[in-house]
Amino acid sequence: MKPQTHHDNEDVEVESEEKQNGEEIEVDEERLPSQAMATHEVIRQEGEKELERDAMALLWSAIAAGLSMGASLVAKGIFHVHLNELPGGFLLENLGYTFGFVIVILARQQLFTENTVTAVLPIMHKPTPGNIGLLLRLWGIVLAGNLIGTAIAAWAFDVMPVFDEPTREAFLKISLKVMQNPPLEMFANAIISGWLVATMVWMFPAAGSAKIVVIILMTWLIALADT
């Protein structure tokens, strides 16, 4: 779980007008001009907490997220094997893609693609060199941790006798399909997927108890768009 303290490391602090004035970010919708402004401030507050987190805590959380995202491949691979001949089976197969995101987001682990909006808002609010440095620090640590976690998961799926041969072949087929896309197509898909993930994050403050539904629908759409 993410710590509840205002910041983890006394030497790492986001620069903002509120901190300069010894105040907290106002997130009460009744005291703000609109609900959209309240959503903006909630996400900015969360972004400041992320930017101020301890480096090792970020790294371990990012590694955990990389491992958790392996659940997407596991679910999609299993569905591929058992639903391959079913009409419209690709709809359920791509539902498997959502599993990793559900785990990562509800467990509040650090995923690089989810940090696009949350961590950027404080920098847009006050784009100082110090804040930009904190953003690059966060992105670098989280991306490295995610890659380490996914590499460990991929290695485990390949060498550990957990899955049968058809399922392992499905893992390979799914992975190769992604890697065989032309670079320009990968780039275009990344833009669309990044926009959808950013939209998903923006919806969270208003989603309430329906947060898991938002996660499933948005990430399922990403998977279907890449089919």
PDB file of C-alpha atoms in Angstrom:
ATOM      1  CA  MET A   1       0.000   0.000   0.000  1.00  0.00           C
ATOM      2  CA  LYS A   2       1.096   3.547  -0.607  1.00  0.00           C
ATOM      3  CA  PRO A   3       2.109   5.385   2.550  1.00  0.00           C
ATOM      4  CA  GLN A   4      -0.273   7.938   3.995  1.00  0.00           C
ATOM      5  CA  THR A   5       2.369  10.381   5.117  1.00  0.00           C
ATOM      6  CA  HIS A   6       2.653  13.655   3.254  1.00  0.00           C
ATOM      7  CA  HIS A   7       6.071  12.654   1.921  1.00  0.00           C
ATOM      8  CA  ASP A   8       8.528   9.868   2.583  1.00  0.00           C
ATOM      9  CA  ASN A   9      11.855  11.610   2.309  1.00  0.00           C
ATOM     10  CA  GLU A  10      12.573  14.992   3.898  1.00  0.00           C
ATOM     11  CA  ASP A  11      15.039  15.746   1.099  1.00  0.00           C
ATOM     12  CA  VAL A  12      12.476  15.135  -1.651  1.00  0.00           C
ATOM     13  CA  GLU A  13       9.650  17.649  -1.825  1.00  0.00           C
ATOM     14  CA  VAL A  14       7.585  18.984  -4.691  1.00  0.00           C
ATOM     15  CA  GLU A  15       7.665  22.743  -5.108  1.00  0.00           C
ATOM     16  CA  SER A  16       4.181  24.276  -5.071  1.00  0.00           C
ATOM     17  CA  GLU A  17       2.421  27.467  -4.053  1.00  0.00           C
ATOM     18  CA  GLU A  18       0.589  25.605  -1.298  1.00  0.00           C
ATOM     19  CA  LYS A  19       3.819  24.364   0.296  1.00  0.00           C
ATOM     20  CA  GLN A  20       5.351  27.825   0.074  1.00  0.00           C
ATOM     21  CA  ASN A  21       2.359  29.192   1.985  1.00  0.00           C
ATOM     22  CA  GLY A  22       2.238  26.272   4.439  1.00  0.00           C
ATOM     23  CA  GLU A  23      -1.124  25.110   3.087  1.00  0.00           C
ATOM     24  CA  GLU A  24      -2.631  21.883   1.740  1.00  0.00           C
ATOM     25  CA  ILE A  25      -4.117  21.407  -1.725  1.00  0.00           C
ATOM     26  CA  GLU A  26      -7.848  22.145  -1.564  1.00  0.00           C
ATOM     27  CA  VAL A  27      -9.828  19.115  -2.770  1.00  0.00           C
ATOM     28  CA  ASP A  28     -13.255  19.905  -1.298  1.00  0.00           C
ATOM     29  CA  GLU A  29     -15.612  20.224  -4.262  1.00  0.00           C
ATOM     30  CA  GLU A  30     -17.848  22.660  -2.360  1.00  0.00           C
ATOM     31  CA  ARG A  31     -14.966  25.117  -2.027  1.00  0.00           C
ATOM     32  CA  LEU A  32     -13.859  24.876  -5.656  1.00  0.00           C
ATOM     33  CA  PRO A  33     -15.422  26.367  -8.805  1.00  0.00           C
ATOM     34  CA  SER A  34     -16.386  23.019 -10.362  1.00  0.00           C
ATOM     35  CA  GLN A  35     -16.264  19.242 -10.044  1.00  0.00           C
ATOM     36  CA  ALA A  36     -13.658  19.175 -12.819  1.00  0.00           C
ATOM     37  CA  MET A  37     -11.428  21.447 -10.724  1.00  0.00           C
ATOM     38  CA  ALA A  38     -11.884  19.157  -7.714  1.00  0.00           C
ATOM     39  CA  THR A  39     -10.874  16.142  -9.822  1.00  0.00           C
ATOM     40  CA  HIS A  40      -7.828  18.039 -11.071  1.00  0.00           C
ATOM     41  CA  GLU A  41      -6.732  18.896  -7.526  1.00  0.00           C
ATOM     42  CA  VAL A  42      -7.270  15.347  -6.215  1.00  0.00           C
ATOM     43  CA  ILE A  43      -5.044  13.965  -8.973  1.00  0.00           C
ATOM     44  CA  ARG A  44      -2.453  16.718  -8.426  1.00  0.00           C
ATOM     45  CA  GLN A  45      -2.345  15.906  -4.716  1.00  0.00           C
ATOM     46  CA  GLU A  46      -1.820  12.223  -5.510  1.00  0.00           C
ATOM     47  CA  GLY A  47       0.872  13.192  -8.012  1.00  0.00           C
ATOM     48  CA  GLU A  48       2.801  15.140  -5.375  1.00  0.00           C
ATOM     49  CA  LYS A  49       2.747  12.105  -3.075  1.00  0.00           C
ATOM     50  CA  GLU A  50       4.090   9.919  -5.875  1.00  0.00           C
ATOM     51  CA  LEU A  51       6.891  12.353  -6.703  1.00  0.00           C
ATOM     52  CA  GLU A  52       7.948  12.527  -3.045  1.00  0.00           C
ATOM     53  CA  ARG A  53       8.101   8.779  -2.429  1.00  0.00           C
ATOM     54  CA  ASP A  54      11.314   7.102  -1.343  1.00  0.00           C
ATOM     55  CA  ALA A  55      13.349   5.745  -4.269  1.00  0.00           C
ATOM     56  CA  MET A  56      13.570   2.175  -2.942  1.00  0.00           C
ATOM     57  CA  ALA A  57       9.851   2.104  -2.170  1.00  0.00           C
ATOM     58  CA  LEU A  58       9.177   3.210  -5.736  1.00  0.00           C
ATOM     59  CA  LEU A  59      11.509   0.574  -7.154  1.00  0.00           C
ATOM     60  CA  TRP A  60      10.039  -2.342  -5.202  1.00  0.00           C
ATOM     61  CA  SER A  61       6.499  -1.221  -6.008  1.00  0.00           C
ATOM     62  CA  ALA A  62       7.429  -0.941  -9.698  1.00  0.00           C
ATOM     63  CA  ILE A  63       8.984  -4.420  -9.715  1.00  0.00           C
ATOM     64  CA  ALA A  64       5.809  -5.770  -8.095  1.00  0.00           C
ATOM     65  CA  ALA A  65       3.756  -4.051 -10.801  1.00  0.00           C
ATOM     66  CA  GLY A  66       5.864  -5.649 -13.524  1.00  0.00           C
ATOM     67  CA  LEU A  67       5.289  -9.056 -11.971  1.00  0.00           C
ATOM     68  CA  SER A  68       1.569  -8.381 -11.568  1.00  0.00           C
ATOM     69  CA  MET A  69       1.205  -7.411 -15.215  1.00  0.00           C
ATOM     70  CA  GLY A  70       2.205 -10.984 -15.993  1.00  0.00           C
ATOM     71  CA  ALA A  71      -1.338 -11.868 -14.928  1.00  0.00           C
ATOM     72  CA  SER A  72      -2.578 -10.260 -18.144  1.00  0.00           C
ATOM     73  CA  LEU A  73      -0.510 -12.653 -20.250  1.00  0.00           C
ATOM     74  CA  VAL A  74      -1.494 -15.628 -18.093  1.00  0.00           C
ATOM     75  CA  ALA A  75      -5.214 -14.895 -18.345  1.00  0.00           C
ATOM     76  CA  LYS A  76      -5.098 -14.046 -22.042  1.00  0.00           C
ATOM     77  CA  GLY A  77      -3.039 -17.158 -22.814  1.00  0.00           C
ATOM     78  CA  ILE A  78      -5.376 -19.479 -20.914  1.00  0.00           C
ATOM     79  CA  PHE A  79      -8.424 -17.921 -22.560  1.00  0.00           C
ATOM     80  CA  HIS A  80      -6.745 -18.237 -25.974  1.00  0.00           C
ATOM     81  CA  VAL A  81      -6.266 -21.982 -25.515  1.00  0.00           C
ATOM     82  CA  HIS A  82      -9.783 -22.710 -24.295  1.00  0.00           C
ATOM     83  CA  LEU A  83     -11.767 -20.203 -26.374  1.00  0.00           C
ATOM     84  CA  ASN A  84      -9.861 -20.419 -29.651  1.00  0.00           C
ATOM     85  CA  GLU A  85     -12.648 -22.225 -31.532  1.00  0.00           C
ATOM     86  CA  LEU A  86     -15.515 -20.334 -29.910  1.00  0.00           C
ATOM     87  CA  PRO A  87     -17.258 -17.713 -32.123  1.00  0.00           C
ATOM     88  CA  GLY A  88     -16.438 -14.301 -30.712  1.00  0.00           C
ATOM     89  CA  GLY A  89     -13.917 -15.908 -28.395  1.00  0.00           C
ATOM     90  CA  PHE A  90     -11.505 -13.033 -28.987  1.00  0.00           C
ATOM     91  CA  LEU A  91     -13.800 -10.814 -26.891  1.00  0.00           C
ATOM     92  CA  LEU A  92     -13.323 -12.983 -23.814  1.00  0.00           C
ATOM     93  CA  GLU A  93      -9.669 -13.639 -24.653  1.00  0.00           C
ATOM     94  CA  ASN A  94      -8.922  -9.920 -24.603  1.00  0.00           C
ATOM     95  CA  LEU A  95     -10.773  -9.588 -21.316  1.00  0.00           C
ATOM     96  CA  GLY A  96      -7.760 -11.412 -19.884  1.00  0.00           C
ATOM     97  CA  TYR A  97      -5.645  -8.340 -20.652  1.00  0.00           C
ATOM     98  CA  THR A  98      -7.482  -6.454 -17.908  1.00  0.00           C
ATOM     99  CA  PHE A  99      -6.383  -8.776 -15.091  1.00  0.00           C
ATOM    100  CA  GLY A 100      -2.922  -7.293 -14.630  1.00  0.00           C
ATOM    101  CA  PHE A 101      -4.243  -3.730 -14.571  1.00  0.00           C
ATOM    102  CA  VAL A 102      -6.877  -4.611 -11.966  1.00  0.00           C
ATOM    103  CA  ILE A 103      -4.204  -6.107  -9.698  1.00  0.00           C
ATOM    104  CA  VAL A 104      -1.712  -3.271 -10.190  1.00  0.00           C
ATOM    105  CA  ILE A 105      -4.159  -0.400  -9.722  1.00  0.00           C
ATOM    106  CA  LEU A 106      -6.166  -1.818  -6.821  1.00  0.00           C
ATOM    107  CA  ALA A 107      -2.938  -2.878  -5.071  1.00  0.00           C
ATOM    108  CA  ARG A 108      -1.620   0.666  -5.709  1.00  0.00           C
ATOM    109  CA  GLN A 109       1.566  -0.552  -7.345  1.00  0.00           C
ATOM    110  CA  GLN A 110       3.711   1.662  -9.568  1.00  0.00           C
ATOM    111  CA  LEU A 111       3.019   1.251 -13.299  1.00  0.00           C
ATOM    112  CA  PHE A 112       4.761   3.557 -15.768  1.00  0.00           C
ATOM    113  CA  THR A 113       1.757   4.031 -18.059  1.00  0.00           C
ATOM    114  CA  GLU A 114      -0.420   5.068 -15.122  1.00  0.00           C
ATOM    115  CA  ASN A 115       2.034   7.804 -14.103  1.00  0.00           C
ATOM    116  CA  THR A 116       1.501   9.896 -17.233  1.00  0.00           C
ATOM    117  CA  VAL A 117      -1.214  12.153 -15.801  1.00  0.00           C
ATOM    118  CA  THR A 118      -0.812  11.763 -12.051  1.00  0.00           C
ATOM    119  CA  ALA A 119       2.850  12.748 -11.878  1.00  0.00           C
ATOM    120  CA  VAL A 120       2.713  15.365 -14.625  1.00  0.00           C
ATOM    121  CA  LEU A 121      -0.013  17.565 -13.116  1.00  0.00           C
ATOM    122  CA  PRO A 122       2.190  18.957 -10.299  1.00  0.00           C
ATOM    123  CA  ILE A 123       4.863  19.809 -12.870  1.00  0.00           C
ATOM    124  CA  MET A 124       2.341  21.556 -15.131  1.00  0.00           C
ATOM    125  CA  HIS A 125       1.175  23.511 -12.085  1.00  0.00           C
ATOM    126  CA  LYS A 126       4.730  24.631 -11.244  1.00  0.00           C
ATOM    127  CA  PRO A 127       7.312  23.621 -13.910  1.00  0.00           C
ATOM    128  CA  THR A 128      10.496  24.329 -11.957  1.00  0.00           C
ATOM    129  CA  PRO A 129      13.802  22.507 -12.632  1.00  0.00           C
ATOM    130  CA  GLY A 130      13.462  20.769  -9.270  1.00  0.00           C
ATOM    131  CA  ASN A 131       9.988  19.449 -10.056  1.00  0.00           C
ATOM    132  CA  ILE A 132      11.045  18.310 -13.529  1.00  0.00           C
ATOM    133  CA  GLY A 133      13.961  16.475 -11.913  1.00  0.00           C
ATOM    134  CA  LEU A 134      11.557  14.701  -9.545  1.00  0.00           C
ATOM    135  CA  LEU A 135       9.407  13.663 -12.510  1.00  0.00           C
ATOM    136  CA  LEU A 136      12.384  12.214 -14.391  1.00  0.00           C
ATOM    137  CA  ARG A 137      13.493  10.452 -11.191  1.00  0.00           C
ATOM    138  CA  LEU A 138      10.042   8.883 -10.772  1.00  0.00           C
ATOM    139  CA  TRP A 139       9.754   7.829 -14.413  1.00  0.00           C
ATOM    140  CA  GLY A 140      13.259   6.381 -14.511  1.00  0.00           C
ATOM    141  CA  ILE A 141      12.818   4.312 -11.349  1.00  0.00           C
ATOM    142  CA  VAL A 142       9.331   3.091 -12.238  1.00  0.00           C
ATOM    143  CA  LEU A 143      10.201   2.175 -15.828  1.00  0.00           C
ATOM    144  CA  ALA A 144      13.300   0.282 -14.688  1.00  0.00           C
ATOM    145  CA  GLY A 145      11.319  -1.539 -11.998  1.00  0.00           C
ATOM    146  CA  ASN A 146       8.527  -2.458 -14.414  1.00  0.00           C
ATOM    147  CA  LEU A 147      11.029  -3.890 -16.904  1.00  0.00           C
ATOM    148  CA  ILE A 148      12.734  -5.910 -14.166  1.00  0.00           C
ATOM    149  CA  GLY A 149       9.399  -7.267 -12.947  1.00  0.00           C
ATOM    150  CA  THR A 150       8.147  -8.225 -16.406  1.00  0.00           C
ATOM    151  CA  ALA A 151      11.489  -9.853 -17.241  1.00  0.00           C
ATOM    152  CA  ILE A 152      11.272 -11.987 -14.092  1.00  0.00           C
ATOM    153  CA  ALA A 153       7.674 -12.937 -14.917  1.00  0.00           C
ATOM    154  CA  ALA A 154       8.589 -13.865 -18.502  1.00  0.00           C
ATOM    155  CA  TRP A 155      11.524 -15.960 -17.297  1.00  0.00           C
ATOM    156  CA  ALA A 156       9.315 -17.766 -14.780  1.00  0.00           C
ATOM    157  CA  PHE A 157       6.653 -18.531 -17.385  1.00  0.00           C
ATOM    158  CA  ASP A 158       9.320 -19.944 -19.700  1.00  0.00           C
ATOM    159  CA  VAL A 159      11.310 -22.163 -17.338  1.00  0.00           C
ATOM    160  CA  MET A 160       8.989 -23.120 -14.472  1.00  0.00           C
ATOM    161  CA  PRO A 161       6.767 -26.192 -15.019  1.00  0.00           C
ATOM    162  CA  VAL A 162       3.554 -24.376 -14.137  1.00  0.00           C
ATOM    163  CA  PHE A 163       1.669 -24.292 -17.455  1.00  0.00           C
ATOM    164  CA  ASP A 164       1.036 -27.006 -20.039  1.00  0.00           C
ATOM    165  CA  GLU A 165       2.601 -26.822 -23.493  1.00  0.00           C
ATOM    166  CA  PRO A 166      -0.462 -25.399 -25.331  1.00  0.00           C
ATOM    167  CA  THR A 167      -0.679 -22.554 -22.814  1.00  0.00           C
ATOM    168  CA  ARG A 168       3.028 -21.794 -23.086  1.00  0.00           C
ATOM    169  CA  GLU A 169       2.710 -21.761 -26.873  1.00  0.00           C
ATOM    170  CA  ALA A 170      -0.192 -19.323 -26.508  1.00  0.00           C
ATOM    171  CA  PHE A 171       2.019 -17.035 -24.387  1.00  0.00           C
ATOM    172  CA  LEU A 172       4.644 -17.069 -27.130  1.00  0.00           C
ATOM    173  CA  LYS A 173       2.105 -16.494 -29.911  1.00  0.00           C
ATOM    174  CA  ILE A 174       0.534 -13.522 -28.122  1.00  0.00           C
ATOM    175  CA  SER A 175       3.920 -11.968 -27.361  1.00  0.00           C
ATOM    176  CA  LEU A 176       5.286 -12.445 -30.880  1.00  0.00           C
ATOM    177  CA  LYS A 177       2.177 -10.872 -32.383  1.00  0.00           C
ATOM    178  CA  VAL A 178       2.850  -7.681 -30.428  1.00  0.00           C
ATOM    179  CA  MET A 179       6.557  -7.622 -31.288  1.00  0.00           C
ATOM    180  CA  GLN A 180       5.915  -8.143 -35.017  1.00  0.00           C
ATOM    181  CA  ASN A 181       3.966  -4.894 -35.383  1.00  0.00           C
ATOM    182  CA  PRO A 182       5.769  -2.248 -37.488  1.00  0.00           C
ATOM    183  CA  PRO A 183       7.427   0.527 -35.411  1.00  0.00           C
ATOM    184  CA  LEU A 184       5.022   3.205 -36.659  1.00  0.00           C
ATOM    185  CA  GLU A 185       2.035   1.039 -35.744  1.00  0.00           C
ATOM    186  CA  MET A 186       3.500   0.424 -32.277  1.00  0.00           C
ATOM    187  CA  PHE A 187       3.971   4.172 -31.826  1.00  0.00           C
ATOM    188  CA  ALA A 188       0.406   4.968 -32.928  1.00  0.00           C
ATOM    189  CA  ASN A 189      -1.013   2.242 -30.669  1.00  0.00           C
ATOM    190  CA  ALA A 190       1.030   3.613 -27.773  1.00  0.00           C
ATOM    191  CA  ILE A 191      -0.462   7.084 -28.248  1.00  0.00           C
ATOM    192  CA  ILE A 192      -4.024   5.747 -28.233  1.00  0.00           C
ATOM    193  CA  SER A 193      -3.377   3.415 -25.295  1.00  0.00           C
ATOM    194  CA  GLY A 194      -1.676   6.185 -23.333  1.00  0.00           C
ATOM    195  CA  TRP A 195      -4.636   8.476 -23.921  1.00  0.00           C
ATOM    196  CA  LEU A 196      -7.088   5.798 -22.742  1.00  0.00           C
ATOM    197  CA  VAL A 197      -5.049   5.072 -19.605  1.00  0.00           C
ATOM    198  CA  ALA A 198      -4.796   8.795 -18.848  1.00  0.00           C
ATOM    199  CA  THR A 199      -8.560   9.113 -19.300  1.00  0.00           C
ATOM    200  CA  MET A 200      -9.067   6.156 -16.972  1.00  0.00           C
ATOM    201  CA  VAL A 201      -6.949   7.787 -14.254  1.00  0.00           C
ATOM    202  CA  TRP A 202      -8.898  11.024 -14.657  1.00  0.00           C
ATOM    203  CA  MET A 203     -12.157   9.096 -14.098  1.00  0.00           C
ATOM    204  CA  PHE A 204     -11.042   7.467 -10.831  1.00  0.00           C
ATOM    205  CA  PRO A 205     -11.953  10.291  -8.404  1.00  0.00           C
ATOM    206  CA  ALA A 206     -15.555  10.274  -9.649  1.00  0.00           C
ATOM    207  CA  ALA A 207     -15.813   6.486 -10.057  1.00  0.00           C
ATOM    208  CA  GLY A 208     -16.071   5.650  -6.364  1.00  0.00           C
ATOM    209  CA  SER A 209     -16.978   1.996  -5.828  1.00  0.00           C
ATOM    210  CA  ALA A 210     -17.203   1.503  -9.608  1.00  0.00           C
ATOM    211  CA  LYS A 211     -13.436   1.938  -9.996  1.00  0.00           C
ATOM    212  CA  ILE A 212     -12.885  -1.715 -10.911  1.00  0.00           C
ATOM    213  CA  VAL A 213     -15.522  -1.431 -13.663  1.00  0.00           C
ATOM    214  CA  VAL A 214     -13.702   1.591 -15.107  1.00  0.00           C
ATOM    215  CA  ILE A 215     -10.395  -0.309 -15.060  1.00  0.00           C
ATOM    216  CA  ILE A 216     -11.864  -3.350 -16.813  1.00  0.00           C
ATOM    217  CA  LEU A 217     -13.755  -1.408 -19.489  1.00  0.00           C
ATOM    218  CA  MET A 218     -10.913   0.953 -20.404  1.00  0.00           C
ATOM    219  CA  THR A 219      -8.155  -1.674 -20.493  1.00  0.00           C
ATOM    220  CA  TRP A 220     -10.415  -4.143 -22.300  1.00  0.00           C
ATOM    221  CA  LEU A 221     -10.934  -1.479 -24.966  1.00  0.00           C
ATOM    222  CA  ILE A 222      -7.149  -1.095 -25.281  1.00  0.00           C
ATOM    223  CA  ALA A 223      -6.785  -4.846 -25.815  1.00  0.00           C
ATOM    224  CA  LEU A 224      -9.592  -4.980 -28.386  1.00  0.00           C
ATOM    225  CA  ALA A 225      -8.143  -2.041 -30.301  1.00  0.00           C
ATOM    226  CA  ASP A 226      -4.849  -3.919 -30.625  1.00  0.00           C
ATOM    227  CA  THR A 227      -6.452  -7.163 -31.838  1.00  0.00           C
TER     228      THR A 227
END
